[in-house]
CSV table of C-alpha atoms and ligand atoms in Angstrom, one decimal:
chain,number,residue,atom,x,y,z
A,1,MET,CA,88.9,101.8,111.2
A,2,LEU,CA,88.1,105.0,109.7
A,3,VAL,CA,86.8,105.1,106.1
A,4,ILE,CA,87.5,108.5,104.3
A,5,LEU,CA,85.8,108.9,101.1
A,6,LYS,CA,86.8,111.5,98.8
A,7,ASP,CA,85.4,112.6,95.4
A,8,ASP,CA,88.5,111.9,93.2
A,9,TYR,CA,92.0,110.6,92.9
A,10,ASP,CA,93.5,113.9,93.7
A,11,ALA,CA,91.6,114.6,97.0
A,12,MET,CA,92.4,111.1,98.1
A,13,SER,CA,96.2,111.5,97.5
A,14,LYS,CA,96.1,115.0,99.4
A,15,GLU,CA,94.2,113.4,102.4
A,16,ALA,CA,96.8,110.8,102.7
A,17,ALA,CA,99.5,113.4,102.4
A,18,LEU,CA,97.9,115.4,105.3
A,19,ILE,CA,98.0,112.2,107.6
A,20,VAL,CA,101.9,111.6,106.6
A,21,VAL,CA,102.8,115.0,107.1
A,22,ASP,CA,101.2,115.5,110.3
A,23,ARG,CA,103.2,112.3,111.6
A,24,LEU,CA,106.2,113.4,110.0
A,25,ARG,CA,106.1,116.8,111.7
A,26,LYS,CA,105.5,115.0,115.1
A,27,LYS,CA,108.3,112.7,114.7
A,28,PRO,CA,110.9,113.6,112.1
A,29,ASN,CA,112.7,110.3,112.5
A,30,MET,CA,109.5,108.3,111.8
A,31,VAL,CA,109.8,104.9,110.2
A,32,LEU,CA,107.5,105.2,107.0
A,33,GLY,CA,106.3,101.8,105.2
A,34,LEU,CA,106.0,102.7,101.5
A,35,ALA,CA,104.0,100.9,98.6
A,36,THR,CA,104.3,100.9,94.8
A,37,GLY,CA,101.6,100.7,92.1
A,38,SER,CA,100.0,103.5,90.5
A,39,THR,CA,97.6,104.3,93.6
A,40,PRO,CA,100.3,106.2,95.8
A,41,ILE,CA,101.9,108.2,92.9
A,42,GLY,CA,99.7,111.2,93.8
A,43,LEU,CA,100.6,110.9,97.5
A,44,TYR,CA,104.3,110.8,96.5
A,45,LYS,CA,103.7,113.8,94.3
A,46,GLU,CA,102.2,115.7,97.1
A,47,LEU,CA,105.1,115.0,99.4
A,48,ILE,CA,107.5,116.0,97.0
A,49,ARG,CA,105.7,119.3,96.3
A,50,MET,CA,105.6,120.0,100.1
A,51,HIS,CA,109.4,119.0,100.2
A,52,VAL,CA,110.0,121.6,97.5
A,53,ASP,CA,107.7,124.4,98.3
A,54,GLU,CA,107.7,124.1,102.0
A,55,GLY,CA,110.7,122.4,102.9
A,56,LEU,CA,109.2,119.2,104.3
A,57,ASP,CA,112.1,117.5,106.0
A,58,PHE,CA,113.0,113.7,105.2
A,59,SER,CA,116.5,113.8,106.4
A,60,LYS,CA,115.7,111.6,109.4
A,61,VAL,CA,113.0,109.5,107.9
A,62,THR,CA,113.6,105.7,107.4
A,63,THR,CA,111.7,103.8,105.0
A,64,PHE,CA,110.7,100.2,104.4
A,65,ASN,CA,109.1,99.4,101.1
A,66,LEU,CA,106.5,96.5,101.0
A,67,ASP,CA,107.6,94.3,98.2
A,68,GLU,CA,109.7,93.8,95.2
A,69,TYR,CA,109.6,91.4,92.2
A,70,VAL,CA,112.1,88.6,92.1
A,71,GLY,CA,114.6,88.5,89.3
A,72,LEU,CA,114.4,92.3,88.4
A,73,SER,CA,117.5,94.3,88.9
A,74,PRO,CA,117.2,97.6,90.7
A,75,CYS,CA,118.1,99.2,87.1
A,76,HIS,CA,115.1,97.6,85.6
A,77,ASP,CA,112.3,100.1,85.1
A,78,GLN,CA,109.5,98.0,86.4
A,79,SER,CA,111.5,97.1,89.7
A,80,TYR,CA,110.1,98.8,92.7
A,81,GLN,CA,113.5,100.2,93.5
A,82,TYR,CA,113.4,102.1,90.2
A,83,PHE,CA,109.9,103.1,90.7
A,84,MET,CA,110.6,104.3,94.3
A,85,LYS,CA,113.6,106.3,92.9
A,86,GLN,CA,111.6,108.0,90.0
A,87,ASN,CA,108.5,108.7,92.0
A,88,LEU,CA,110.0,109.8,95.4
A,89,PHE,CA,113.3,109.1,96.6
A,90,ASN,CA,115.0,111.0,93.8
A,91,HIS,CA,113.1,114.2,94.7
A,92,ILE,CA,113.3,114.5,98.2
A,93,ASN,CA,116.1,114.8,101.0
A,94,ILE,CA,115.9,111.4,102.2
A,95,GLN,CA,119.4,109.8,103.2
A,96,ALA,CA,120.3,106.7,100.9
A,97,GLN,CA,121.1,104.7,104.0
A,98,ASN,CA,118.0,105.0,105.4
A,99,ILE,CA,116.0,103.5,102.5
A,100,HIS,CA,115.2,99.7,102.5
A,101,LEU,CA,113.4,97.8,99.8
A,102,PRO,CA,113.4,93.9,99.4
A,103,ASP,CA,116.4,92.8,97.3
A,104,GLY,CA,114.8,90.8,94.3
A,105,MET,CA,118.3,89.6,93.3
A,106,ALA,CA,119.1,88.3,96.7
A,107,ASN,CA,120.9,84.9,96.4
A,108,ASP,CA,119.5,83.4,99.7
A,109,ILE,CA,116.0,84.9,99.7
A,110,ASP,CA,115.0,83.1,102.9
A,111,HIS,CA,117.9,84.6,104.7
A,112,PHE,CA,117.4,88.1,103.1
A,113,CYS,CA,113.6,87.8,104.4
A,114,ASP,CA,114.8,87.1,108.0
A,115,TRP,CA,117.2,90.0,107.6
A,116,TYR,CA,114.6,92.4,106.5
A,117,GLU,CA,112.3,91.5,109.4
A,118,GLU,CA,115.2,92.1,111.7
A,119,GLU,CA,116.0,95.7,110.1
A,120,ILE,CA,112.4,96.7,110.6
A,121,ARG,CA,112.4,95.5,114.3
A,122,LYS,CA,115.8,97.4,114.8
A,123,ALA,CA,114.4,100.4,113.2
A,124,GLY,CA,111.8,100.5,116.2
A,125,GLY,CA,109.0,99.1,113.9
A,126,ILE,CA,106.9,101.0,111.0
A,127,ASP,CA,105.2,104.0,112.3
A,128,LEU,CA,102.9,104.4,109.3
A,129,GLN,CA,102.6,102.0,106.4
A,130,ILE,CA,101.0,103.2,103.3
A,131,LEU,CA,99.0,100.3,101.3
A,132,GLY,CA,97.5,99.9,98.0
A,133,ILE,CA,95.2,97.1,97.3
A,134,GLY,CA,95.0,94.6,94.5
A,135,PRO,CA,91.5,93.8,92.5
A,136,ASN,CA,91.6,90.5,94.2
A,137,GLY,CA,92.2,91.9,97.8
A,138,HIS,CA,95.9,91.5,98.1
A,139,ILE,CA,98.0,93.8,100.1
A,140,ALA,CA,101.6,94.1,99.1
A,141,PHE,CA,101.9,90.7,97.2
A,142,ASN,CA,100.1,88.7,99.9
A,143,GLU,CA,97.8,86.9,97.4
A,144,PRO,CA,94.4,85.3,98.5
A,145,GLY,CA,95.1,82.2,100.5
A,146,SER,CA,98.1,84.1,102.4
A,147,SER,CA,98.4,83.2,105.9
A,148,LEU,CA,97.0,86.1,107.8
A,149,GLY,CA,100.1,86.0,110.2
A,150,SER,CA,102.8,85.8,107.6
A,151,ARG,CA,106.3,87.5,107.7
A,152,THR,CA,108.4,88.8,104.9
A,153,ARG,CA,108.8,85.9,102.4
A,154,ILE,CA,108.8,84.9,98.7
A,155,LYS,CA,105.5,84.5,97.1
A,156,THR,CA,104.1,83.3,93.8
A,157,LEU,CA,102.1,85.8,92.1
A,158,THR,CA,98.5,84.8,90.9
A,159,GLU,CA,97.6,85.1,87.1
A,160,ASN,CA,95.0,87.6,88.1
A,161,THR,CA,97.9,89.8,89.7
A,162,ARG,CA,100.2,89.1,86.8
A,163,LYS,CA,97.5,90.3,84.5
A,164,ALA,CA,96.8,93.3,86.4
A,165,ASN,CA,100.4,94.4,86.5
A,166,ALA,CA,101.1,93.5,82.8
A,167,ARG,CA,100.1,97.0,81.7
A,168,PHE,CA,103.3,98.2,83.2
A,169,PHE,CA,105.4,95.7,81.2
A,170,LYS,CA,105.7,94.9,77.2
A,171,SER,CA,103.7,91.7,77.7
A,172,ILE,CA,102.5,89.2,80.4
A,173,ASN,CA,105.4,87.0,79.9
A,174,GLU,CA,107.8,89.6,81.2
A,175,VAL,CA,105.8,89.8,84.5
A,176,PRO,CA,107.9,88.0,86.9
A,177,LYS,CA,106.3,85.0,88.5
A,178,TYR,CA,107.4,85.6,92.2
A,179,ALA,CA,108.0,88.5,94.6
A,180,ILE,CA,109.4,89.0,97.8
A,181,THR,CA,106.9,90.7,100.0
A,182,MET,CA,106.2,91.8,103.6
A,183,GLY,CA,103.8,89.3,105.3
A,184,VAL,CA,100.4,90.1,106.4
A,185,GLY,CA,101.7,89.9,109.9
A,186,THR,CA,104.4,92.2,109.0
A,187,ILE,CA,102.0,94.7,107.8
A,188,MET,CA,99.5,94.5,110.8
A,189,ASP,CA,102.8,95.2,113.2
A,190,ALA,CA,102.8,98.8,111.6
A,191,LYS,CA,101.4,101.3,114.2
A,192,GLU,CA,99.0,103.0,111.6
A,193,LEU,CA,98.0,101.8,108.3
A,194,VAL,CA,96.8,104.1,105.4
A,195,LEU,CA,95.0,102.1,102.7
A,196,LEU,CA,94.4,103.8,99.4
A,197,ALA,CA,92.2,102.9,96.7
A,198,ASN,CA,90.8,104.5,93.6
A,199,GLY,CA,88.7,103.4,90.5
A,200,ALA,CA,86.0,101.1,90.0
A,201,GLY,CA,88.4,98.1,89.7
A,202,LYS,CA,89.1,98.4,93.3
A,203,ALA,CA,85.4,98.7,94.4
A,204,ASP,CA,84.8,94.9,95.0
A,205,ALA,CA,88.2,94.7,96.8
A,206,ILE,CA,87.4,97.6,99.1
A,207,LYS,CA,84.0,96.1,99.7
A,208,ALA,CA,85.5,92.7,100.8
A,209,ALA,CA,88.2,94.4,102.7
A,210,VAL,CA,85.9,97.0,104.9
A,211,GLU,CA,82.6,95.1,105.1
A,212,GLY,CA,83.3,91.4,104.3
A,213,PRO,CA,84.3,88.6,106.3
A,214,LEU,CA,87.9,88.2,107.8
A,215,THR,CA,89.7,85.9,105.5
A,216,GLY,CA,92.7,85.1,103.9
A,217,GLN,CA,91.0,84.8,100.6
A,218,CYS,CA,90.9,88.9,101.0
A,219,PRO,CA,94.1,89.4,102.7
A,220,ALA,CA,93.3,93.1,103.0
A,221,SER,CA,90.2,92.2,105.3
A,222,ILE,CA,92.7,91.7,108.0
A,223,ILE,CA,92.7,95.5,108.3
A,224,GLN,CA,89.4,95.2,110.3
A,225,LEU,CA,91.7,93.8,113.1
A,226,HIS,CA,94.1,96.7,113.1
A,227,ARG,CA,93.8,99.2,115.9
A,228,LYS,CA,94.6,102.4,113.9
A,229,THR,CA,93.9,102.1,110.2
A,230,PHE,CA,92.6,104.6,107.5
A,231,VAL,CA,90.9,103.7,104.4
A,232,ILE,CA,90.8,106.6,101.8
A,233,ALA,CA,88.8,105.9,98.8
A,234,ASP,CA,87.7,107.8,95.8
A,235,HIS,CA,83.8,107.7,94.7
A,236,ASP,CA,84.4,105.0,92.4
A,237,ALA,CA,86.5,102.6,94.8
A,238,SER,CA,83.9,103.0,97.6
A,239,SER,CA,80.8,103.0,95.3
A,240,LYS,CA,79.9,99.2,96.5
A,241,LEU,CA,80.2,99.8,100.4
A,242,SER,CA,77.0,99.7,101.9
A,243,GLY,CA,75.9,101.4,104.9
A,244,SER,CA,74.2,104.6,105.7
A,245,TYR,CA,76.1,107.2,103.5
A,246,PRO,CA,74.4,110.6,102.8
A,247,GLY,CA,72.7,110.5,99.6
A,248,THR,CA,74.6,113.2,97.9
A,249,TRP,CA,78.4,113.0,97.2
A,250,ARG,CA,80.7,114.4,99.6
A,251,SER,CA,83.8,116.0,99.4
A,252,SER,CA,85.0,114.5,102.6
A,253,PHE,CA,83.0,111.8,104.4
A,254,MET,CA,84.3,109.7,107.3
A,255,LEU,CA,82.7,106.6,108.5
A,256,GLU,CA,83.9,105.2,111.8
A,257,ARG,CA,84.2,101.2,111.9
B,301,GLP,C1,101.0,95.7,93.2
B,301,GLP,C2,101.6,95.9,94.5
B,301,GLP,C3,100.7,96.3,95.5
B,301,GLP,C4,99.7,97.3,95.0
B,301,GLP,C5,99.0,96.7,94.0
B,301,GLP,C6,97.9,97.6,93.2
B,301,GLP,O1,100.5,94.3,93.1
B,301,GLP,N1,102.4,94.9,95.0
B,301,GLP,O2,101.5,96.7,96.7
B,301,GLP,O3,98.8,97.7,96.1
B,301,GLP,O4,99.9,96.3,92.9
B,301,GLP,O5,98.4,98.4,92.4
B,301,GLP,P1,98.0,99.7,91.8
B,301,GLP,O6,97.9,100.8,92.7
B,301,GLP,O7,98.7,99.9,90.4
B,301,GLP,O8,96.4,99.4,91.3
């Protein structure tokens, strides 16, 4: 694991973009795993900027998103499908048939989840998976207590997560109670992981994920077992990490773990 500490959100986003762009240039038909939430928006802005300014080409890229709320149509402005269109897909030259998101309106959710896993497998697996982290240590919608070997499935959202995500809805009553999410095992199959975190609200989760015991109570702690993981955190999100960091804040500091 490589923990990369950056001063602020902007620097965190640009660092993540450098990794994505490097992999994309080496493999133009890469399979990219994408995340939603507020955290990766800066990364997506940077990718859009590089597409517009430098012609960064997404025409051969295939994407798989981590998760989607159950019961929200793709037109709902809080569906993750809508989010991805607004924040990335509408602004780059990705081909519609190469985009994959869990279908929150699927009639047979179990069947859909099996199909999603199979599509990832048929695409050759995910080359690089972008991850955010919930304040309770969840990744995608794998809440505390998730099986560390889990595959794509329906999950009940915790009250904690529904409260955290209520800021995007008119009230907490509108936050769906279920989601379809890639499993922890599905995420771990990706060849590389890039986990992003910013803000003091993520400090406990980052400490537990990077330095805590490996436990399903903090699903993100599984990344300690991944062979190629980058954690990119800003000053506040990394503020509870222990270890022998330099005393002064650094524009870029890497800690190998
Ligand atoms: C949601 C998503 C996660 C995301 C998390 C953090 O629960 N399912 O994939 O990492 O929120 O969101 P934010 O980046 O807005 O803090």
